Amino acid sequence: MIQVSGLRKLYGDTVALDGVDLRVREGEIYGVLGQSGAGKSTLLRCVNLLERPTAGTVTVAGQDLTALPSRELNRARQRIGMIHQHFALLSSRTVAGNVAFPLEVMGVPRAERARRVAELLDLVGLSGRGGDHPHQLSGGQKQRVGIARALAGNPSVLLSDEATSALDPATTRSILDLLKRLNAELGLTILLITHEMNVVKSVCDSVAIMSGGRIEESGAIADLIRTPGSRLTREIFPLPEPAPSGSVTLTFTGDPQRPVVSEAVRKFDVEISILGGSIEELAGGSVGRLRVSIAGDTAPALAFLRERGLLVEVTP
């Protein structure tokens, strides 16, 4: 659905994006994770060409946006919705007026606009609030208005620019739940940028980790979890560092209550001591990570754990 190839963005001598490649599949929620200055927001603005890249291509739904003339680009942008960090609502307009604004720009007739606005406000849980003004709403409600406005043109792609960073934890969860529901019910492809690991853990199918204008690691979360040395896995499951020499780190997915470690102890007569670990609920299910020390004939026990689907990493 979204294909970014060789993307570079320069501001004078400053390199904001340095050869970024990114592929977002249709219907998935894809997170771009990184600290301030990593290049996340620049990447997002290049996807809908609010910022024109210095080099590289951006293809959305089969169209190379970087090759389109202005009129065709404007039409293509109507299929790309965007949610802003600080809502970007028009204070002089009512809630309904804010949601209707992009429909007015597209020339949608008044009666159809009214029908569509009512439908969208119901979709985001704001039925009956169309006559209110933004100052009468909470932060979470303002963001729901922003989401409804982003959906006005029936987009196939939704871009989210730190949409929850200005919200409290409970409101953040409600907005993330809404995005998951919209993804499932409308088949939306969602590309979101965030510096919050909890956002990635809650909703994302895939993730890219950015630093210094480059992508350091990317892919489906389920695949990265099973990749030795994955930065994502280390950040989701921080364990005491440095790891003692000879210690073993076990990463497992699926049912965290499977007694594979105790099975290994009984089957191979080894002693396993747990040095640290945790279990997390990710969008795709439960994932656990343990650091252990193993005494005895370790090779058969480690082979057994690998056969059971665990990622086994031995510290030299």
XYZ file of N, CA and C in Angstrom, residues 91-307:
651
model
N -10.920 26.755 15.608
C -11.664 27.157 16.804
C -12.964 27.885 16.474
N -13.021 28.518 15.310
C -14.218 29.275 14.934
C -15.341 28.384 14.410
N -15.020 27.128 14.146
C -16.011 26.198 13.603
C -16.493 25.240 14.683
N -17.710 24.765 14.504
C -18.223 23.725 15.389
C -17.530 22.409 15.071
N -17.824 21.416 15.913
C -17.315 20.070 15.655
C -17.746 19.610 14.266
N -19.026 19.752 13.966
C -19.531 19.350 12.649
C -18.857 20.137 11.534
N -18.633 21.420 11.783
C -17.982 22.253 10.775
C -16.551 21.839 10.505
N -15.839 21.419 11.553
C -14.470 20.934 11.368
C -14.444 19.657 10.542
N -15.363 18.741 10.832
C -15.394 17.475 10.093
C -15.811 17.716 8.650
N -16.689 18.699 8.448
C -17.200 18.980 7.105
C -16.198 19.721 6.227
N -15.187 20.341 6.840
C -14.297 21.225 6.081
C -13.670 20.548 4.856
N -13.047 19.365 4.992
C -12.468 18.754 3.780
C -13.519 18.392 2.741
N -14.740 18.088 3.175
C -15.808 17.784 2.223
C -16.201 19.038 1.440
N -16.174 20.200 2.104
C -16.439 21.459 1.414
C -15.375 21.719 0.356
N -14.118 21.477 0.729
C -13.017 21.690 -0.213
C -13.172 20.787 -1.435
N -13.687 19.576 -1.228
C -13.881 18.630 -2.328
C -15.143 18.912 -3.128
N -15.940 19.873 -2.676
C -17.138 20.223 -3.417
C -18.317 19.290 -3.212
N -18.364 18.609 -2.075
C -19.469 17.702 -1.785
C -20.725 18.524 -1.473
N -21.878 18.178 -2.048
C -23.106 18.943 -1.792
C -23.486 18.966 -0.312
N -24.219 20.018 0.082
C -24.546 20.267 1.481
C -25.243 19.076 2.139
N -26.268 18.531 1.502
C -27.034 17.433 2.118
C -26.153 16.213 2.320
N -25.312 15.923 1.333
C -24.417 14.774 1.464
C -23.376 15.021 2.545
N -22.906 16.273 2.659
C -21.952 16.614 3.724
C -22.580 16.349 5.079
N -23.803 16.804 5.276
C -24.467 16.639 6.571
C -24.632 15.168 6.917
N -24.999 14.365 5.924
C -25.151 12.932 6.172
C -23.821 12.295 6.548
N -22.771 12.653 5.803
C -21.448 12.075 6.053
C -20.901 12.514 7.405
N -21.078 13.756 7.777
C -20.597 14.252 9.069
C -21.278 13.502 10.212
N -22.593 13.331 10.134
C -23.318 12.604 11.184
C -22.815 11.168 11.283
N -22.557 10.555 10.155
C -22.047 9.179 10.125
C -20.676 9.085 10.785
N -19.815 10.054 10.488
C -18.452 10.033 11.039
C -18.446 10.312 12.536
N -19.271 11.253 12.990
C -19.310 11.544 14.424
C -19.826 10.340 15.212
N -20.764 9.617 14.635
C -21.234 8.392 15.271
C -20.119 7.353 15.306
N -19.345 7.260 14.228
C -18.261 6.277 14.131
C -17.206 6.487 15.208
N -16.909 7.745 15.536
C -15.855 8.025 16.524
C -16.410 8.278 17.925
N -17.704 8.052 18.112
C -18.282 8.166 19.452
C -18.632 9.570 19.882
N -18.973 10.444 18.943
C -19.294 11.838 19.279
C -20.668 12.249 18.773
N -21.578 11.315 18.681
C -22.946 11.665 18.276
C -23.526 12.688 19.249
N -24.186 13.685 18.729
C -24.795 14.705 19.573
C -23.876 15.847 19.942
N -22.587 15.784 19.527
C -21.646 16.855 19.870
C -21.326 17.747 18.677
N -22.029 17.574 17.570
C -21.714 18.326 16.360
C -21.836 19.823 16.509
N -22.709 20.314 17.406
C -22.888 21.751 17.579
C -21.910 22.381 18.544
N -21.104 21.584 19.233
C -20.113 22.122 20.167
C -18.935 22.730 19.419
N -18.194 23.583 20.132
C -16.947 24.130 19.608
C -15.765 23.426 20.283
N -14.583 23.451 19.654
C -13.437 22.723 20.207
C -13.123 23.039 21.662
N -13.327 24.296 22.108
C -12.976 24.638 23.486
C -13.877 23.937 24.508
N -14.967 23.358 24.043
C -15.883 22.652 24.939
C -15.543 21.162 25.079
N -14.511 20.729 24.400
C -14.172 19.312 24.358
C -12.913 19.006 25.159
N -12.816 17.762 25.623
C -11.585 17.284 26.242
C -10.553 16.983 25.158
N -9.321 16.729 25.568
C -8.274 16.406 24.600
C -8.608 15.171 23.782
N -9.120 14.143 24.434
C -9.481 12.931 23.711
C -10.604 13.159 22.719
N -11.580 13.991 23.112
C -12.687 14.294 22.199
C -12.195 15.116 21.005
N -11.277 16.044 21.251
C -10.710 16.817 20.145
C -10.001 15.892 19.156
N -9.282 14.906 19.675
C -8.589 13.989 18.775
C -9.566 13.136 17.993
N -10.699 12.792 18.607
C -11.737 12.052 17.881
C -12.313 12.896 16.735
N -12.449 14.188 16.977
C -12.886 15.073 15.891
C -11.840 15.062 14.778
N -10.565 15.129 15.170
C -9.493 15.088 14.172
C -9.511 13.802 13.364
N -9.815 12.687 14.024
C -9.891 11.404 13.323
C -11.079 11.397 12.368
N -12.231 11.899 12.837
C -13.413 11.956 11.968
C -13.127 12.813 10.734
N -12.468 13.942 10.934
C -12.131 14.818 9.802
C -11.184 14.111 8.831
N -10.218 13.361 9.374
C -9.272 12.637 8.514
C -9.958 11.561 7.688
N -11.100 11.067 8.174
C -11.822 10.000 7.476
C -12.863 10.534 6.493
N -13.034 11.848 6.441
C -14.135 12.432 5.669
C -14.123 12.010 4.209
N -12.948 11.934 3.616
C -12.853 11.617 2.197
C -12.744 10.143 1.881
N -13.128 9.289 2.831
C -13.025 7.836 2.650
C -11.613 7.409 2.247
N -10.610 7.765 3.044
C -9.236 7.420 2.664
C -8.970 5.924 2.795
N -8.001 5.472 2.035
C -7.535 4.087 2.195
C -6.324 4.025 3.116
N -5.679 5.184 3.329
C -4.482 5.285 4.170
C -4.705 6.375 5.205
N -4.332 6.095 6.445
C -4.432 7.073 7.527
C -3.048 7.271 8.124
N -2.590 8.528 8.154
C -1.298 8.878 8.745
C -1.542 9.509 10.108
N -0.792 9.078 11.100
C -0.970 9.575 12.463
C 0.338 10.166 12.960
N 0.330 11.475 13.208
C 1.534 12.197 13.634
C 1.512 12.385 15.143
N 2.053 11.391 15.876
C 2.115 11.453 17.346
C 0.733 11.757 17.927
N -0.283 11.056 17.456
C -1.665 11.412 17.777
C -2.016 11.271 19.251
N -1.240 10.520 20.021
C -1.588 10.311 21.432
C -0.596 10.954 22.402
N 0.429 11.622 21.896
C 1.486 12.094 22.799
C 1.021 13.222 23.714
N -0.071 13.921 23.355
C -0.574 15.011 24.199
C -1.697 14.553 25.131
N -1.931 13.230 25.203
C -3.066 12.702 25.956
C -2.608 11.930 27.184
N -3.490 11.839 28.185
C -3.180 11.046 29.373
C -3.279 9.559 29.030
N -2.748 8.671 29.901
C -2.701 7.239 29.570
C -4.056 6.617 29.255
N -5.096 6.942 30.051
C -6.408 6.340 29.814
C -6.988 6.792 28.472
N -6.843 8.078 28.166
C -7.345 8.594 26.893
C -6.540 8.023 25.729
N -5.233 7.879 25.928
C -4.397 7.255 24.903
C -4.904 5.865 24.555
N -5.230 5.081 25.571
C -5.738 3.720 25.320
C -7.040 3.764 24.525
N -7.915 4.715 24.846
C -9.188 4.778 24.134
C -8.986 5.169 22.672
N -8.050 6.076 22.396
C -7.777 6.472 21.014
C -7.127 5.320 20.248
N -6.212 4.600 20.890
C -5.593 3.449 20.228
C -6.616 2.362 19.941
N -7.544 2.155 20.880
C -8.620 1.183 20.643
C -9.475 1.603 19.450
N -9.724 2.914 19.332
C -10.494 3.419 18.202
C -9.753 3.171 16.888
N -8.450 3.432 16.865
C -7.674 3.203 15.644
C -7.673 1.730 15.263
N -7.554 0.845 16.247
C -7.615 -0.596 15.962
C -8.965 -0.973 15.375
N -10.032 -0.396 15.909
C -11.375 -0.710 15.410
C -11.553 -0.208 13.984
N -11.067 1.012 13.715
C -11.176 1.557 12.362
C -10.361 0.730 11.379
N -9.206 0.285 11.805
C -8.377 -0.583 10.967
C -9.115 -1.866 10.611
N -9.785 -2.458 11.603
C -10.485 -3.721 11.379
C -11.765 -3.530 10.571
N -12.547 -2.495 10.910
C -13.864 -2.326 10.289
C -13.793 -1.695 8.898
N -12.859 -0.778 8.698
C -12.786 -0.055 7.431
C -11.669 -0.564 6.525
N -10.836 -1.460 7.040
C -9.718 -1.952 6.249
C -8.647 -0.903 6.010
N -8.569 0.093 6.898
C -7.601 1.173 6.744
C -6.171 0.669 6.920
N -5.289 1.170 6.095
C -3.856 1.016 6.326
C -3.412 2.221 7.146
N -2.794 1.979 8.301
C -2.439 3.077 9.211
C -0.921 3.125 9.391
N -0.343 4.277 9.111
C 1.072 4.524 9.374
C 1.140 5.559 10.474
N 1.698 5.177 11.612
C 1.755 6.111 12.738
C 3.178 6.279 13.210
N 3.494 7.491 13.620
C 4.802 7.745 14.201
C 4.625 7.999 15.688
N 5.609 7.578 16.464
C 5.505 7.692 17.907
C 6.891 7.565 18.530
N 7.032 8.107 19.726
C 8.233 7.846 20.513
C 7.900 6.948 21.706
N 6.643 6.463 21.744
C 6.159 5.689 22.881
C 6.115 4.193 22.549
N 6.906 3.402 23.251
C 6.925 1.964 23.018
C 5.572 1.333 23.302
N 4.809 1.884 24.263
C 3.506 1.308 24.582
C 2.538 1.385 23.407
N 2.667 2.429 22.583
C 1.821 2.537 21.396
C 2.133 1.396 20.434
N 3.415 1.157 20.213
C 3.827 0.061 19.329
C 3.329 -1.270 19.856
N 3.491 -1.489 21.160
C 3.079 -2.770 21.744
C 1.572 -2.969 21.662
N 0.819 -1.891 21.745
C -0.636 -2.005 21.811
C -1.290 -2.290 20.472
N -0.810 -1.656 19.403
C -1.592 -1.697 18.160
C -0.838 -2.118 16.907
N 0.478 -2.080 16.909
C 1.196 -2.212 15.647
C 1.412 -3.665 15.236
N 1.282 -3.904 13.935
C 1.632 -5.191 13.346
C 3.106 -5.217 12.955
N 3.603 -4.080 12.483
C 4.995 -3.955 12.047
C 5.554 -2.651 12.583
N 6.883 -2.544 12.556
C 7.512 -1.357 13.121
C 8.824 -1.083 12.402
N 9.185 0.201 12.332
C 10.514 0.622 11.903
C 11.091 1.491 13.007
N 12.330 1.253 13.356
C 13.010 2.056 14.375
C 13.956 3.009 13.658
N 13.757 4.321 13.890
C 14.550 5.347 13.209
C 15.528 6.020 14.154
N 16.666 6.410 13.588
C 17.658 7.189 14.321
C 18.516 7.921 13.299
N 18.710 9.216 13.512
C 19.579 9.979 12.622
C 19.153 9.977 11.171
N 17.839 9.936 10.918
C 17.348 9.976 9.550
C 17.410 8.657 8.815
N 17.762 7.596 9.516
C 17.849 6.271 8.894
C 16.987 5.273 9.663
N 16.602 4.220 8.967
C 15.896 3.123 9.627
C 16.913 2.076 10.050
N 16.974 1.833 11.355
C 17.935 0.876 11.893
C 17.419 -0.558 11.851
N 16.098 -0.702 11.948
C 15.510 -2.036 12.011
C 14.054 -1.918 11.598
N 13.553 -2.863 10.816
C 12.154 -2.803 10.418
C 11.648 -4.196 10.097
N 10.328 -4.341 10.178
C 9.714 -5.617 9.844
C 8.508 -5.886 10.711
N 7.875 -7.030 10.487
C 6.765 -7.456 11.324
C 7.267 -7.704 12.738
N 6.495 -7.250 13.725
C 6.934 -7.389 15.115
C 7.165 -8.852 15.456
N 6.285 -9.735 14.983
C 6.441 -11.163 15.270
C 7.768 -11.699 14.737
N 8.218 -11.170 13.583
C 9.495 -11.622 13.015
C 10.677 -11.023 13.772
N 10.578 -9.732 14.127
C 11.685 -9.088 14.840
C 11.899 -9.719 16.207
N 10.801 -10.117 16.862
C 10.924 -10.748 18.175
C 11.770 -12.011 18.095
N 11.712 -12.680 16.944
C 12.441 -13.938 16.771
C 13.816 -13.741 16.143
N 14.234 -12.479 15.965
C 15.511 -12.179 15.319
C 16.600 -11.958 16.366
N 17.688 -12.741 16.344
C 18.769 -12.541 17.319
C 19.308 -11.113 17.265
N 19.501 -10.519 18.428
C 20.068 -9.185 18.525
C 19.123 -8.057 18.192
N 17.819 -8.333 18.077
C 16.853 -7.305 17.705
C 16.823 -6.174 18.730
N 16.947 -4.940 18.239
C 16.857 -3.778 19.132
C 15.454 -3.654 19.705
N 14.434 -3.932 18.869
C 13.055 -3.851 19.343
C 12.842 -4.770 20.537
N 13.319 -6.005 20.444
C 13.150 -6.960 21.541
C 13.836 -6.458 22.802
N 15.023 -5.899 22.663
C 15.745 -5.382 23.839
C 14.983 -4.236 24.492
N 14.335 -3.392 23.666
C 13.643 -2.236 24.236
C 12.297 -2.613 24.840
N 11.631 -3.608 24.260
C 10.372 -4.065 24.843
C 10.620 -4.815 26.148
N 11.693 -5.610 26.168
C 11.997 -6.451 27.329
C 13.381 -6.096 27.874
N 13.529 -4.957 28.511
C 14.860 -4.609 29.029
C 15.286 -5.558 30.138
N 16.454 -6.142 29.975
C 17.026 -7.028 30.978
C 18.325 -6.411 31.485
N 18.754 -6.802 32.694
C 19.994 -6.226 33.240
C 21.170 -6.412 32.282
N 21.917 -5.359 32.091
C 23.103 -5.395 31.234
C 24.331 -5.022 32.050
N 25.510 -5.540 31.704
C 25.733 -6.511 30.640
C 25.292 -7.916 31.059
N 24.985 -8.741 30.085
C 24.598 -10.119 30.369
C 25.832 -10.903 30.810
N 25.727 -11.669 31.903
C 26.872 -12.461 32.356
C 27.338 -13.441 31.280
N 28.619 -13.631 31.183
C 29.167 -14.594 30.228
C 28.591 -15.981 30.488
N 28.155 -16.633 29.436
C 27.590 -17.973 29.567
C 26.102 -17.995 29.849
N 25.510 -16.829 30.138
C 24.071 -16.799 30.373
C 23.321 -16.992 29.054
N 22.053 -17.373 29.170
C 21.236 -17.678 27.996
C 19.976 -16.816 28.052
N 19.658 -16.165 26.941
C 18.428 -15.387 26.848
C 17.431 -16.159 25.989
N 16.245 -16.384 26.543
C 15.197 -17.135 25.863
C 14.048 -16.198 25.524
N 13.623 -16.195 24.273
C 12.476 -15.402 23.847
C 11.432 -16.352 23.290
N 10.204 -16.227 23.769
C 9.159 -17.150 23.332
C 7.867 -16.398 23.063
N 7.090 -16.921 22.116
C 5.796 -16.353 21.764
C 4.724 -17.417 21.947
N 3.470 -16.962 21.893
C 2.372 -17.920 22.055
C 1.937 -18.010 23.500
N 1.734 -19.213 23.991
C 1.258 -19.437 25.354
C 2.420 -19.329 26.329
N 2.461 -18.272 27.165
C 3.587 -18.103 28.086
C 3.588 -19.129 29.215
N 2.520 -19.885 29.370
C 2.453 -20.866 30.455
C 2.942 -22.251 30.035
N 3.412 -22.391 28.796
C 3.962 -23.681 28.390
C 5.153 -24.017 29.278
N 5.197 -25.199 29.861
C 6.266 -25.532 30.824
C 7.544 -26.017 30.153
N 8.018 -25.316 29.122
C 9.156 -25.822 28.361
C 10.448 -25.807 29.182
N 10.615 -24.807 30.048
C 11.843 -24.740 30.842
C 11.884 -25.883 31.846
N 10.765 -26.115 32.537
C 10.741 -27.232 33.490
C 10.863 -28.575 32.769
N 10.326 -28.672 31.544
C 10.504 -29.895 30.759
C 11.983 -30.144 30.481
N 12.695 -29.077 30.126
C 14.124 -29.218 29.845
C 14.887 -29.665 31.087
N 14.504 -29.123 32.248
C 15.164 -29.521 33.500
C 14.961 -31.011 33.763
N 13.730 -31.495 33.620
C 13.442 -32.904 33.882
C 14.075 -33.822 32.846
N 14.032 -33.424 31.608
C 14.463 -34.307 30.532
C 15.971 -34.448 30.437
N 16.703 -33.364 30.771
C 18.143 -33.376 30.530
C 18.973 -33.229 31.811
N 18.312 -33.249 32.955
C 19.017 -33.200 34.236
C 19.969 -32.009 34.301
N 19.437 -30.822 33.968
C 20.218 -29.593 34.097
C 19.575 -28.721 35.159
N 20.335 -27.749 35.649
C 19.814 -26.776 36.603
C 19.700 -25.424 35.896
N 18.499 -24.837 35.945
C 18.266 -23.555 35.286
C 17.858 -22.530 36.335
N 18.638 -21.474 36.434
C 18.341 -20.375 37.358
C 17.913 -19.153 36.556
N 16.807 -18.532 36.960
C 16.297 -17.356 36.262
C 16.978 -16.102 36.800
N 17.591 -15.340 35.913
C 18.295 -14.118 36.288
C 17.434 -12.870 36.082
N 16.439 -12.965 35.224
C 15.557 -11.830 34.961
C 14.616 -12.180 33.829
N 13.551 -11.402 33.710
C 12.623 -11.674 32.617
C 11.306 -10.942 32.771
N 10.482 -11.026 31.729
C 9.164 -10.407 31.755
C 8.312 -10.994 30.647
N 6.999 -10.786 30.783
C 6.030 -11.183 29.769
C 5.249 -9.941 29.379
N 5.073 -9.735 28.081
C 4.350 -8.568 27.588
C 3.224 -9.019 26.665
N 2.124 -8.258 26.695
C 1.042 -8.472 25.746
C 1.239 -7.527 24.574
N 1.534 -8.082 23.402
C 1.657 -7.287 22.193
C 0.391 -7.442 21.370
N 0.287 -6.646 20.300
C -0.916 -6.708 19.471
C -1.140 -8.115 18.929
N -0.048 -8.859 18.701
C -0.176 -10.202 18.148
C -0.281 -11.299 19.178
N -0.257 -10.978 20.473
C -0.359 -12.001 21.511
C 0.722 -11.843 22.563
N 0.903 -12.858 23.387
C 1.851 -12.808 24.502
C 3.260 -13.156 24.021
N 4.232 -12.408 24.553
C 5.642 -12.666 24.268
C 6.401 -12.571 25.584
N 7.323 -13.488 25.801
C 8.107 -13.474 27.026
C 9.595 -13.523 26.728
N 10.390 -13.029 27.672
C 11.842 -13.063 27.530
C 12.448 -13.368 28.892
N 13.294 -14.365 28.929
C 13.960 -14.776 30.168
C 15.461 -14.791 29.958
N 16.189 -14.368 30.993
C 17.634 -14.591 31.008
C 17.918 -15.598 32.105
N 18.621 -16.663 31.739
C 18.848 -17.756 32.672
C 20.313 -18.164 32.639
N 20.714 -18.875 33.683
C 21.991 -19.582 33.667
C 21.681 -21.075 33.727
N 22.437 -21.859 32.989
C 22.184 -23.293 32.905
C 23.445 -24.042 33.313
N 23.305 -24.955 34.268
C 24.415 -25.786 34.723
C 24.140 -27.228 34.317
N 25.166 -27.906 33.806
C 25.005 -29.288 33.384
C 25.321 -29.425 31.911
N 24.775 -30.467 31.304
C 24.993 -30.707 29.877
C 24.030 -29.822 29.086
N 24.524 -28.632 28.745
C 23.611 -27.613 28.209
C 23.202 -27.831 26.756
N 24.078 -28.405 25.948
C 23.816 -28.486 24.500
C 22.495 -29.175 24.168
N 22.193 -30.377 24.734
C 20.902 -31.009 24.413
C 19.709 -30.182 24.907
N 19.878 -29.540 26.066
C 18.776 -28.729 26.600
C 18.487 -27.530 25.706
N 19.550 -26.866 25.215
C 19.350 -25.722 24.332
C 18.736 -26.162 23.002
N 19.175 -27.300 22.489
C 18.595 -27.815 21.246
C 17.109 -28.110 21.439
N 16.752 -28.661 22.605
C 15.350 -28.956 22.915
C 14.519 -27.678 22.935
N 15.046 -26.620 23.565
C 14.323 -25.354 23.646
C 14.141 -24.734 22.259
N 15.169 -24.843 21.419
C 15.031 -24.338 20.048
C 13.963 -25.118 19.283
N 13.934 -26.437 19.478
C 12.929 -27.264 18.805
C 11.513 -26.874 19.231
